[in-house]
Coordinates of C-alpha atoms and ligand atoms in Angstrom, one line a residue:
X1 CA 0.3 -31.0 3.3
X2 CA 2.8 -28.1 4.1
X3 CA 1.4 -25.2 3.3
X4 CA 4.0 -23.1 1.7
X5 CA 3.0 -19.7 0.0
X6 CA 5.7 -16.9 -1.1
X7 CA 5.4 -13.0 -2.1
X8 CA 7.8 -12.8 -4.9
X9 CA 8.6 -9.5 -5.7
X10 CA 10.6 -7.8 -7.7
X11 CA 12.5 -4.8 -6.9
X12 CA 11.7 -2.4 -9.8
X13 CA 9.3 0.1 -7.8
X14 CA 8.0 1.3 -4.8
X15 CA 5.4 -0.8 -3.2
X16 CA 2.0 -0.3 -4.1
X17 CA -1.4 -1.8 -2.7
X18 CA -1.4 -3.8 -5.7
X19 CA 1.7 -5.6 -4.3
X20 CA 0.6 -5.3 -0.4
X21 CA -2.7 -6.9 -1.2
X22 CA -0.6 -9.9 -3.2
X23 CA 1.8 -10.2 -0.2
X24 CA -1.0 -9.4 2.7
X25 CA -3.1 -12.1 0.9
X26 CA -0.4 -14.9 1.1
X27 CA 0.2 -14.3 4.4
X28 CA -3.4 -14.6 5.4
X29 CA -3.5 -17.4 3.9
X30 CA 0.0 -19.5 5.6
X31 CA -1.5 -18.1 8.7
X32 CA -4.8 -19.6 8.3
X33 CA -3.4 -23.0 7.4
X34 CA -0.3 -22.8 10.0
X35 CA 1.7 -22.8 7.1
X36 CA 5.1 -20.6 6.2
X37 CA 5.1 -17.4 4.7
X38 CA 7.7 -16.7 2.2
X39 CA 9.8 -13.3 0.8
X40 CA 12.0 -14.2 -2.7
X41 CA 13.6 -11.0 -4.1
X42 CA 13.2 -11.5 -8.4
X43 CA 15.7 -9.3 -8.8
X44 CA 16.8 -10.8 -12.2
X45 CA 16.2 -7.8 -14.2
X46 CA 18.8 -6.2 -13.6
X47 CA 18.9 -3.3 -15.5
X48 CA 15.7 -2.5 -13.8
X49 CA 16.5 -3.7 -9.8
X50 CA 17.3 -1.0 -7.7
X51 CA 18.6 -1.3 -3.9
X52 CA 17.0 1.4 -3.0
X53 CA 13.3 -0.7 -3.7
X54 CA 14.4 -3.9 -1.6
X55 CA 15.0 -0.7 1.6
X56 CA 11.4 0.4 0.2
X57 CA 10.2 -3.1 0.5
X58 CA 11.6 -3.7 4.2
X59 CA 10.2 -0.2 5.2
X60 CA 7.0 -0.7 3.9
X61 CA 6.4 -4.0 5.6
X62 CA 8.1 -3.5 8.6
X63 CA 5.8 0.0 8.8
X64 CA 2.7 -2.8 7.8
X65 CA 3.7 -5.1 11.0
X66 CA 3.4 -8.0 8.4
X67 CA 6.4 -10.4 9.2
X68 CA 7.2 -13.5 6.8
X69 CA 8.6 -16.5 8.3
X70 CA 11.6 -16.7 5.5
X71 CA 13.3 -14.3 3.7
X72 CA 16.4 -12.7 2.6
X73 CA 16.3 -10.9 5.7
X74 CA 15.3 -13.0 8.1
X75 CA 16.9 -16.3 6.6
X76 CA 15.6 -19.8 6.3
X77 CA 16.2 -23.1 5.3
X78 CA 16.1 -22.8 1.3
X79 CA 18.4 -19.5 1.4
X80 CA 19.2 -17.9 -0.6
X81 CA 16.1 -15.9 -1.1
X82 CA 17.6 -13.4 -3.6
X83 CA 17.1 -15.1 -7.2
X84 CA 20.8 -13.0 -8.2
X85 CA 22.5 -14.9 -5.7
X86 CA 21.2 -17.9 -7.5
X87 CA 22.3 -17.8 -10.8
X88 CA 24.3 -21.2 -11.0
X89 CA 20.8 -23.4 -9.8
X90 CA 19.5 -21.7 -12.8
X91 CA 22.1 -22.6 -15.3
X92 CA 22.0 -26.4 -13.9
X93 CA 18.3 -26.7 -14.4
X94 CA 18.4 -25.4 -18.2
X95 CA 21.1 -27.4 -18.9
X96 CA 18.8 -30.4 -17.3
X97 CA 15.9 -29.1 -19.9
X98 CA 18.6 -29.3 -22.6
X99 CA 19.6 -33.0 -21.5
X100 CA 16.4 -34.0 -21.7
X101 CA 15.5 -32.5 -25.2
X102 CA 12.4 -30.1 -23.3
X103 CA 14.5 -27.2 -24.2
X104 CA 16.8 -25.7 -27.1
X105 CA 19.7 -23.4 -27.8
X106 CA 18.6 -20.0 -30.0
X107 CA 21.2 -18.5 -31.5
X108 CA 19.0 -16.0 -33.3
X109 CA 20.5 -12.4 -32.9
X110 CA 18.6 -9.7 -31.6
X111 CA 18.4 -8.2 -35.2
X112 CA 17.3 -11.1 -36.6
X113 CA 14.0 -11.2 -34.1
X114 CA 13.9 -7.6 -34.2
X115 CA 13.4 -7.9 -38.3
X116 CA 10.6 -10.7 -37.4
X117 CA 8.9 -8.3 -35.9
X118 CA 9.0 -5.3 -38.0
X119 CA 8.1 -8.2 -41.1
X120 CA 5.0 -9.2 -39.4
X121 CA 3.6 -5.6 -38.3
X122 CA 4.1 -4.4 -42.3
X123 CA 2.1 -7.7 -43.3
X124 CA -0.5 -7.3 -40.1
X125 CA 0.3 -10.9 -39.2
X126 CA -1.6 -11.7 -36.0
X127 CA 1.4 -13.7 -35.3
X128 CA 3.9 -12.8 -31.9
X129 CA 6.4 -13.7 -30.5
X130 CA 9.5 -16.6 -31.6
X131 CA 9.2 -18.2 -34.6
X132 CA 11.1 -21.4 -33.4
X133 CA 13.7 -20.8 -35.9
X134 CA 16.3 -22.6 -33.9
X135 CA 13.9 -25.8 -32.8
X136 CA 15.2 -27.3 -36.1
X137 CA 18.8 -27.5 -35.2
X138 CA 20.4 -30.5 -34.5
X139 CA 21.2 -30.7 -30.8
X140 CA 24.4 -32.0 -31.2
X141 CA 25.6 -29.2 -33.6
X142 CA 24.1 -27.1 -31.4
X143 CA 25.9 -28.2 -28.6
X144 CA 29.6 -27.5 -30.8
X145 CA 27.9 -24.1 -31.5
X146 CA 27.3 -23.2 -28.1
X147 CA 30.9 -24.7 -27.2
X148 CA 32.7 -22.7 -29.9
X149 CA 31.6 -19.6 -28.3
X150 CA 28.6 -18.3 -30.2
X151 CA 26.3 -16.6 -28.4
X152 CA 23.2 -18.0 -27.5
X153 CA 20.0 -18.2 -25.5
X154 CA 18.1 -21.3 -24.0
X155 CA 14.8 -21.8 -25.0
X156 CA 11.8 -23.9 -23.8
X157 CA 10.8 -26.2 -26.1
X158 CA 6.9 -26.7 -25.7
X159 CA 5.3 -30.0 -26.5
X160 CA 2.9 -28.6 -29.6
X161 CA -0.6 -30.0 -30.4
X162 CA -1.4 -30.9 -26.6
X163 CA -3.2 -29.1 -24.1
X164 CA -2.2 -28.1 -20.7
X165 CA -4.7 -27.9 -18.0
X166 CA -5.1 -26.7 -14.6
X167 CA -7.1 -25.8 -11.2
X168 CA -7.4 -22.0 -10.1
X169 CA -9.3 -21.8 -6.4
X170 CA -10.7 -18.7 -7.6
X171 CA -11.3 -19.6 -11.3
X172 CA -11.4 -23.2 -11.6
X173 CA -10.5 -25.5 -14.3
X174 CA -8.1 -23.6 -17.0
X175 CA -6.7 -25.1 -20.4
X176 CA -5.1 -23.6 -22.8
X177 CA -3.7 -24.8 -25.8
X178 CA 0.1 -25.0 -26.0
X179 CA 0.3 -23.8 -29.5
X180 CA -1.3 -20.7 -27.9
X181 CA 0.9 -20.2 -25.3
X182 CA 4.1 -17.9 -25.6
X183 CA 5.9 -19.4 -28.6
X184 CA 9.1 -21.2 -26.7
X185 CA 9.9 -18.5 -24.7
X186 CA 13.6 -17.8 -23.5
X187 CA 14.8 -19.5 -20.0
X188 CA 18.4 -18.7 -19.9
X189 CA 19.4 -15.4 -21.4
X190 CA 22.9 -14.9 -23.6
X191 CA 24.1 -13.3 -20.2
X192 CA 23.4 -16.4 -18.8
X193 CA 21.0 -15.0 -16.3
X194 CA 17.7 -16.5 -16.1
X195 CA 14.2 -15.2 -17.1
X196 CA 11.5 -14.8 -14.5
X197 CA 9.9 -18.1 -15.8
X198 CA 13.0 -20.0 -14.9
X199 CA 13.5 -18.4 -12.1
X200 CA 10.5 -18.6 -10.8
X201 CA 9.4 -21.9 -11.4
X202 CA 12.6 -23.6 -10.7
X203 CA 12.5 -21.5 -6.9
X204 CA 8.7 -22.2 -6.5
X205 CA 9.7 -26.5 -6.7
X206 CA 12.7 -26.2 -4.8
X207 CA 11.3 -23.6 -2.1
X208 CA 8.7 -26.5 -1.8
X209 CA 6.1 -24.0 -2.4
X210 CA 2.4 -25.3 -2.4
X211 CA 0.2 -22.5 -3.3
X212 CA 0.9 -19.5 -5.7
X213 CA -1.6 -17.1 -5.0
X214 CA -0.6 -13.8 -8.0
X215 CA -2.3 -11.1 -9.3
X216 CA -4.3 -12.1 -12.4
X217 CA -2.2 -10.5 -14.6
X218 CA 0.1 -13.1 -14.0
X219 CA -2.6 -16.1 -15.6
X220 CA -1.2 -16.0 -18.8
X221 CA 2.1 -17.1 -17.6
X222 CA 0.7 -20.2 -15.6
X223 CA 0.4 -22.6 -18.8
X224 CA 3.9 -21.8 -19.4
X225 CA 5.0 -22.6 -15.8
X226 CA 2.7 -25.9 -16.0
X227 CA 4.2 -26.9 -19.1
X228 CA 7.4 -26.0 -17.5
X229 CA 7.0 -28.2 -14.4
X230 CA 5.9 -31.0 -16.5
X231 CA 9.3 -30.6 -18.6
X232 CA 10.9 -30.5 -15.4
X233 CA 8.9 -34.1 -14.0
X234 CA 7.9 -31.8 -11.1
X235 CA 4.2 -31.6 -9.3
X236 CA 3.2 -27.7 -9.8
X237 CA 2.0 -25.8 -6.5
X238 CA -1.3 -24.8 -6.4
X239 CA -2.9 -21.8 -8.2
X240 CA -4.9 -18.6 -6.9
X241 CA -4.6 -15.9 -9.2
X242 CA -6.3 -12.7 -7.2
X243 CA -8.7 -10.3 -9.2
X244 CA -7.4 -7.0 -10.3
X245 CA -7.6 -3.9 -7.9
X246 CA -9.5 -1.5 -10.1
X247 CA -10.1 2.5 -9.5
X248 CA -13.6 3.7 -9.6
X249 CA -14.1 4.0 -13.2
X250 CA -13.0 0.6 -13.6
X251 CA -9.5 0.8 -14.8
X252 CA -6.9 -1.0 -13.5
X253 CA -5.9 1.5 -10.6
X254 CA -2.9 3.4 -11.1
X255 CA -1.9 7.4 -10.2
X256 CA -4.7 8.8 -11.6
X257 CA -6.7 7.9 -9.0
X258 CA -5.0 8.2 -6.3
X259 CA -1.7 7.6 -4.2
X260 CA -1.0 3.7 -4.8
X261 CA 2.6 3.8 -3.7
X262 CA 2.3 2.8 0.4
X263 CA 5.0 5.5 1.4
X264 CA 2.4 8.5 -0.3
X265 CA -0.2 6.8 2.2
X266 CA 2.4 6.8 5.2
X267 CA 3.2 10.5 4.4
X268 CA -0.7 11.4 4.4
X269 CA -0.9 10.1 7.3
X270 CA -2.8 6.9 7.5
X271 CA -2.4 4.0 9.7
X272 CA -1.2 1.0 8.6
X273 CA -4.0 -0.6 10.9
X274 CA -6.4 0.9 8.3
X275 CA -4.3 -0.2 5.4
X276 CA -4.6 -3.7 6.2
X277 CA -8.0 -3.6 7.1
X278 CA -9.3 -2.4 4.2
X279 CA -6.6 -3.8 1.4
X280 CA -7.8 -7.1 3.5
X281 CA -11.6 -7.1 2.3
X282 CA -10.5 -5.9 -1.3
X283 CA -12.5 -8.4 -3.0
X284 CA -13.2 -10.8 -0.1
X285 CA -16.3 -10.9 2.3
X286 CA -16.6 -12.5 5.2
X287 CA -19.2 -11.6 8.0
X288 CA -21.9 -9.5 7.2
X289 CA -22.1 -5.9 8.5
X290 CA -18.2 -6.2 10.4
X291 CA -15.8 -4.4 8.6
X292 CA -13.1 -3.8 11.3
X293 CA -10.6 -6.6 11.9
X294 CA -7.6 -7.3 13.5
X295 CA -4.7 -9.3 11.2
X296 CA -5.2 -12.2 13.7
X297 CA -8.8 -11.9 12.9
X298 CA -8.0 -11.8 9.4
X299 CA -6.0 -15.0 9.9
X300 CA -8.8 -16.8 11.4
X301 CA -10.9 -15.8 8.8
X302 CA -9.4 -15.9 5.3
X303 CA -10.6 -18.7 2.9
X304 CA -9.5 -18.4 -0.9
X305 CA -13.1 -19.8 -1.7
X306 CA -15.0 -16.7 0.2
X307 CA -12.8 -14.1 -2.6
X308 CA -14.4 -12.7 -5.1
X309 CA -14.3 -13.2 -9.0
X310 CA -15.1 -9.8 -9.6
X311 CA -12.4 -7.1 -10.1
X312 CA -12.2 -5.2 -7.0
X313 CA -13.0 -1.6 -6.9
X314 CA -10.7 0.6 -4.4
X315 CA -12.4 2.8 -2.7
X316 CA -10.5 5.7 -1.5
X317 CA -13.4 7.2 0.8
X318 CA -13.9 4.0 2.4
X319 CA -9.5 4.0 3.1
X320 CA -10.5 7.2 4.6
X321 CA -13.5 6.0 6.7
X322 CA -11.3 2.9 7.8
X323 CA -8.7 5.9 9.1
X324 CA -10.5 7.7 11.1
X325 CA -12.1 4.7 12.8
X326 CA -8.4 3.8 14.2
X327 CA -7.5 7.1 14.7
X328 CA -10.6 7.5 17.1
X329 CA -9.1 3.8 18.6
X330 CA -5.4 5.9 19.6
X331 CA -5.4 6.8 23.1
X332 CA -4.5 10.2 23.6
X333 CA -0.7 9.8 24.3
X334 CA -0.6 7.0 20.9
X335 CA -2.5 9.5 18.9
X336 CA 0.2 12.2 19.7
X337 CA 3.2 9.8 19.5
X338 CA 2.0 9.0 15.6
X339 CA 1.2 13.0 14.8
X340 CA 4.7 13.7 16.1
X341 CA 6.5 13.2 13.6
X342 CA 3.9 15.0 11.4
X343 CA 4.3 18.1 13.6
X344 CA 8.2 18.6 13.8
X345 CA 8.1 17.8 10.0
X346 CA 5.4 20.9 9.7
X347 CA 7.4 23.1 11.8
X348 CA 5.0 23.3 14.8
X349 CA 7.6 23.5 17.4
X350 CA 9.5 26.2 15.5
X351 CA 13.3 25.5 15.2
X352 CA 15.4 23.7 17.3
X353 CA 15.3 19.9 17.1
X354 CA 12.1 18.8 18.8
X355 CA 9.0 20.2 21.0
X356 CA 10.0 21.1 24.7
X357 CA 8.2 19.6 27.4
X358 CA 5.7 22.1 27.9
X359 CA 4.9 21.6 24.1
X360 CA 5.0 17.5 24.1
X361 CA 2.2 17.8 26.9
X362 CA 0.2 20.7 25.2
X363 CA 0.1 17.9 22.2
X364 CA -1.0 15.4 23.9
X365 CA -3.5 17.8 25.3
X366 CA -4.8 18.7 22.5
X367 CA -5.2 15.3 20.9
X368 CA -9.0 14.8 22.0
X369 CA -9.7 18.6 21.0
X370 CA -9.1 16.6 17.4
X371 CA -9.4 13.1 17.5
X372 CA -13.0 12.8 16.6
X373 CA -13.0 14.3 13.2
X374 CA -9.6 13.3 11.9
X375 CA -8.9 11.5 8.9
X376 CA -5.2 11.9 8.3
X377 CA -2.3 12.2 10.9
X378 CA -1.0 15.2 8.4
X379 CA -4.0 17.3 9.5
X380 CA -3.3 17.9 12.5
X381 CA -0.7 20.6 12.9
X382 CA -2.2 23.1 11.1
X383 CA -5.8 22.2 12.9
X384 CA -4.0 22.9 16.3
X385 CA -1.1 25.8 15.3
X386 CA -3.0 28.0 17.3
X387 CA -2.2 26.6 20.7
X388 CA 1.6 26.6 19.8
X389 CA 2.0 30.4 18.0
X390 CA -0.5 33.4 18.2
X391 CA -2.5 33.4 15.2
X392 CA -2.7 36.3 12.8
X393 CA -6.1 38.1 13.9
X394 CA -8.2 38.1 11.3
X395 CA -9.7 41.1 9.6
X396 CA -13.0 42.7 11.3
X397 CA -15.6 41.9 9.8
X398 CA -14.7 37.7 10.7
X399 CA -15.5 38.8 13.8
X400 CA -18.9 40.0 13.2
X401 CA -21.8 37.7 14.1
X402 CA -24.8 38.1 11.0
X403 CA -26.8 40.7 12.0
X404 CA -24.7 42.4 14.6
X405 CA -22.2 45.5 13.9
X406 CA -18.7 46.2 14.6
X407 CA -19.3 48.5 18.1
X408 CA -21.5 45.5 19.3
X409 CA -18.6 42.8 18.6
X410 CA -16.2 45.1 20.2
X411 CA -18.6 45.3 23.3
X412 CA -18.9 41.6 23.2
X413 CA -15.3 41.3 23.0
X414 CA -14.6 43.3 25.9
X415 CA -17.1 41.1 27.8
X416 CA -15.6 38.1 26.7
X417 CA -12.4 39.5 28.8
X418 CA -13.8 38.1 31.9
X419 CA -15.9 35.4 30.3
X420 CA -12.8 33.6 28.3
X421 CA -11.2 33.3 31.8
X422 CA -13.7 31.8 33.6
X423 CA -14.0 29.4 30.7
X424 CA -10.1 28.9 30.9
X425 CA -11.0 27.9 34.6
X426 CA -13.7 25.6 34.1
X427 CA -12.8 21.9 35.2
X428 CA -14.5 20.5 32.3
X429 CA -17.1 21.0 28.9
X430 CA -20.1 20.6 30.7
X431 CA -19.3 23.1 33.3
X432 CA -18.0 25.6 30.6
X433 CA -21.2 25.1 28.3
X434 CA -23.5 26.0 31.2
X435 CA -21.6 28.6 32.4
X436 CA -21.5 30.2 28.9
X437 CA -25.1 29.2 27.9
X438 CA -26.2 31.7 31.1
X439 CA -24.1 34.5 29.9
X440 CA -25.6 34.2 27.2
X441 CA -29.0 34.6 28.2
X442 CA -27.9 37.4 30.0
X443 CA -27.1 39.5 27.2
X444 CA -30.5 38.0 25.6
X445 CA -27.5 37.0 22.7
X446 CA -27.9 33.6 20.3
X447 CA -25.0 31.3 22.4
X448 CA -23.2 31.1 18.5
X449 CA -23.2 35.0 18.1
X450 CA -21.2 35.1 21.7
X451 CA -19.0 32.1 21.3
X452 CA -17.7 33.0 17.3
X453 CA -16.1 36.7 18.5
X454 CA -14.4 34.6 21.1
X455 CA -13.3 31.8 18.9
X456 CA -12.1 33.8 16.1
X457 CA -10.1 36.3 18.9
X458 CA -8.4 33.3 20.2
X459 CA -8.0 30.6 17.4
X460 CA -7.7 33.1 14.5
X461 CA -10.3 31.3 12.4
X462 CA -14.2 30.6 12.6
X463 CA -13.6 27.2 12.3
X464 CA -11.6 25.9 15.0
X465 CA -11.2 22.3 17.0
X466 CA -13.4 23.0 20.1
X467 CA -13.3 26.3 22.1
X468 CA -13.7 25.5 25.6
X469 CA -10.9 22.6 25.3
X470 CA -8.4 25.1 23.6
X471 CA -9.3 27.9 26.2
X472 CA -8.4 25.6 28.7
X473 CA -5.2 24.5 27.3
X474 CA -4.1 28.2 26.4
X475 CA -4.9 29.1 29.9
X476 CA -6.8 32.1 31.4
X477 CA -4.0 34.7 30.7
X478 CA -3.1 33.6 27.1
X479 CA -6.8 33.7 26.2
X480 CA -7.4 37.0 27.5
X481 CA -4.3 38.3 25.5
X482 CA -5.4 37.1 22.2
X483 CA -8.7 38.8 23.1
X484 CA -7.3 41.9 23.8
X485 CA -5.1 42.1 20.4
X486 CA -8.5 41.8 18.6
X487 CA -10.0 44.4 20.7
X488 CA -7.0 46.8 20.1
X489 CA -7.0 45.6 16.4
X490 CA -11.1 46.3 15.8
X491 CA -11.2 49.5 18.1
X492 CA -8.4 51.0 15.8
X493 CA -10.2 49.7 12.7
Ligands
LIG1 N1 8.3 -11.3 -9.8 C1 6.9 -11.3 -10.1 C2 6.3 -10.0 -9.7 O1 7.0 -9.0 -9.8 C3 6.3 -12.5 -9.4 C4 5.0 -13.0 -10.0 C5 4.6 -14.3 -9.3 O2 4.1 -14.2 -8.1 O3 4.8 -15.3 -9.8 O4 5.2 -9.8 -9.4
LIG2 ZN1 16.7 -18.8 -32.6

């Protein structure tokens, strides 16, 4: 069998990890089979469709590094792969519905359905949705209706007192009763455009797609579709309908917990990498104890019968733990290419359009100063504004070691003179940590209560990315500068 799976979006929002895990999941799956992976725009609401959501999509995936193999983009042998540039196939395959008596005209007016519904809610009737009204008209009067210009809508006409069955890989055998399901639901609207049913069953059969693997939300639909592709005389494709991402607390995750929208992730600064890695597992396990993989990994390894039933609970802290692994994977000179952006966009290079040479390579310098507790690329430029602008000095007492008293600090300070030079100097940590351990000692002072003055003087802040790789960086005259502010500052205190 051709494996053929599609991510069928449609273009009413940004992309979300809900939609990410749907598409990431489909094309783990072609992969794994050597099958085709497949992008359909359902753009046939189109009040709601917005161009500016198909850019978000390209972006977003593009950003990902997930590629399908057919699109509207990229082209393909069943183009078009926009469902508004496909109106007419629509049309043709209600009218074949009609032909065949598997599907009606409605010319019920909006009010009229409207007043259905207000009825029922005043009498608490459990009943929804059409109440067949126009099953009962002759098709051929019908037919002169439609003709004479009345407005209308094309209805599916489901087959009553049977039962429509099916296979899910994830929750096996489904029936449903078909006077259960959506009461002969609309195909063609009075616009003549379709609805997503139509649309998306009559492009699943002709896009010769095998497998539809959806969110669950989508499981109430599949009877329909069944019964649809029945009506039709078609063989349906496959069913996979993935668990529900939930937040913590077990709701179905949305902005209260979190970003969910993909470009509110980019902006924080996370790596796709991590993205993938970890929207991947949601809900799907496969070797104990590894949690880093590769998308060819992935490939290799994804098996619909290894996911889960289970909703699937997103873990933002574990997103964030999957971060920093990749960060810490960046070579120094990727690590600063990514933060770039993040840097010019915070205003680290002051104005002008981008950072001079001498600032790219301080950057880059920097990089390992911060590498190793990073979570977000959007950290960094205010961890590191130090080594770009003099920092305010802080007031006196942050100079203070506990226990010690201003004149002492300013003593140490004026020590440190000659000390934050030599450390500038030093060819590496090792050297530097000796070299300051020893002076140390000599002044029978705790190593912290020497190195804080010093780091405060010259980073503006007690808690700083390393000292001995910034003193280096800064440079023995720069140091000594920032040490003799914050000597002139606490001596006039
Ligand atoms: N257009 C639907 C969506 O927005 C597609 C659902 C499906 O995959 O059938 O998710
Ligand atoms: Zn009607």
């Amino acid at each position: 069998m051709n494996i053929r799976d599609r991510y069928a979006p449609s273009p009413t929002g940004l992309q979300h990890i809900g939609g990410i895990r749907t598409a990431l999941f489909n094309y783990l799956f072609a992969r794994s089979k050597g099958g085709r992976f497949i992008l359909r725009l359902e753009d046939t609401d189109r009040t709601r469709s917005e161009d500016c959501y198909v850019q978000n999509l390209y972006d977003t995936f593009d950003w990902l590094g997930v590629k399908w193999d057919e699109g509207p983009d990229t082209g393909g042998a069943f183009a078009p792969y926009i469902q508004s540039k496909r109106s007419d196939l629509y049309k043709k395959y209600a009218q074949k519905l009609l032909d065949k008596g598997q599907a009606y005209y409605c010319f019920c007016t909006a009010e009229r359905i409207e007043k259905i519904r207000q009825e029922r809610e005043a009498s608490h009737s459990s009943e929804t949705g059409y109440d067949r009204h126009c099953r009962a008209i002759d098709p051929q009067e019908a037919v002169k209706r439609a003709a004479a210009g009345e407005a209308y809508t094309v209805r599916l006409k489901i087959p009553l007192g049977e039962t429509t069955r099916f296979f899910d890989h994830l929750l096996g055998d489904i029936e449903w009763k078909n006077d259960d399901v959506n009461p002969d639901p609309v195909l063609l609207k009075s616009d003549g455009f379709p609805t997503y049913h139509l649309a998306n069953v009559v492009d699943d059969h002709l896009m010769e797609i095998s497998h539809v693997l959806r969110a669950q939300e989508w499981l109430s639909s599949t009877p329909l579709h069944v019964i649809m592709y029945k009506s039709f005389g078609w063989t349906p494709p496959e069913f996979c309908h993935l668990p529900m991402v939930m937040g913590q607390d077990g709701k179905k995750l949305s902005k209260r917990h979190g970003a969910t929208s993909i470009d509110e992730f980019r902006r924080q600064g996370y790596l796709p990498e991590a993205l993938i890695n970890y929207v991947a597992l949601l809900g799907a396990s496969y070797e104990e104890g590894k949690d880093i993989y590769t998308l060819d990994e992935l490939a290799a390894c994804f098996n619909l019968e290894k996911l889960n039933k289970a909703p699937a609970v997103f873990d933002y802290k574990k997103l964030e733990w999957y971060n920093g692994q990749y960060i810490r994977m960046k070579s120094d000179d990727e690590l600063a290419s990514l933060c770039l952006p993040f840097a010019k966009e915070a205003g680290l290079f002051c104005a002008g359009s981008g950072p001079t040479q001498q600032q790219r390579a301080v950057f880059t310098a920097a990089m390992p100063l911060v590498k190793e507790r990073l979570v977000f690329l959007n950290e960094v430029p205010g961890k590191i504004a130090y080594l770009f602008k003099e920092p305010e000095i802080p007031a006196a007492e942050e100079f203070i070691p506990k226990k010690s008293d201003l004149e002492s600090t300013i003593e140490l300070l004026r020590q440190g003179l000659e000390i934050v030079k030599q450390l500038a100097e030093m060819p590496d940590d090792e050297q530097a940590e000796n070299f300051i351990k020893a002076e140390a000692e000599k002044r029978n002072v705790k190593l912290g209560d020497l190195m804080m003055p010093l780091r405060v003087a010259v980073t503006g802040s007690r808690v700083s990315p390393p000292l001995f790789g910034s003193l280096r960086i800064l440079g023995a005259e720069c140091s000594q500068t920032r040490l003799q502010k914050a000597l002139d500052k606490l001596s006039s205190a």
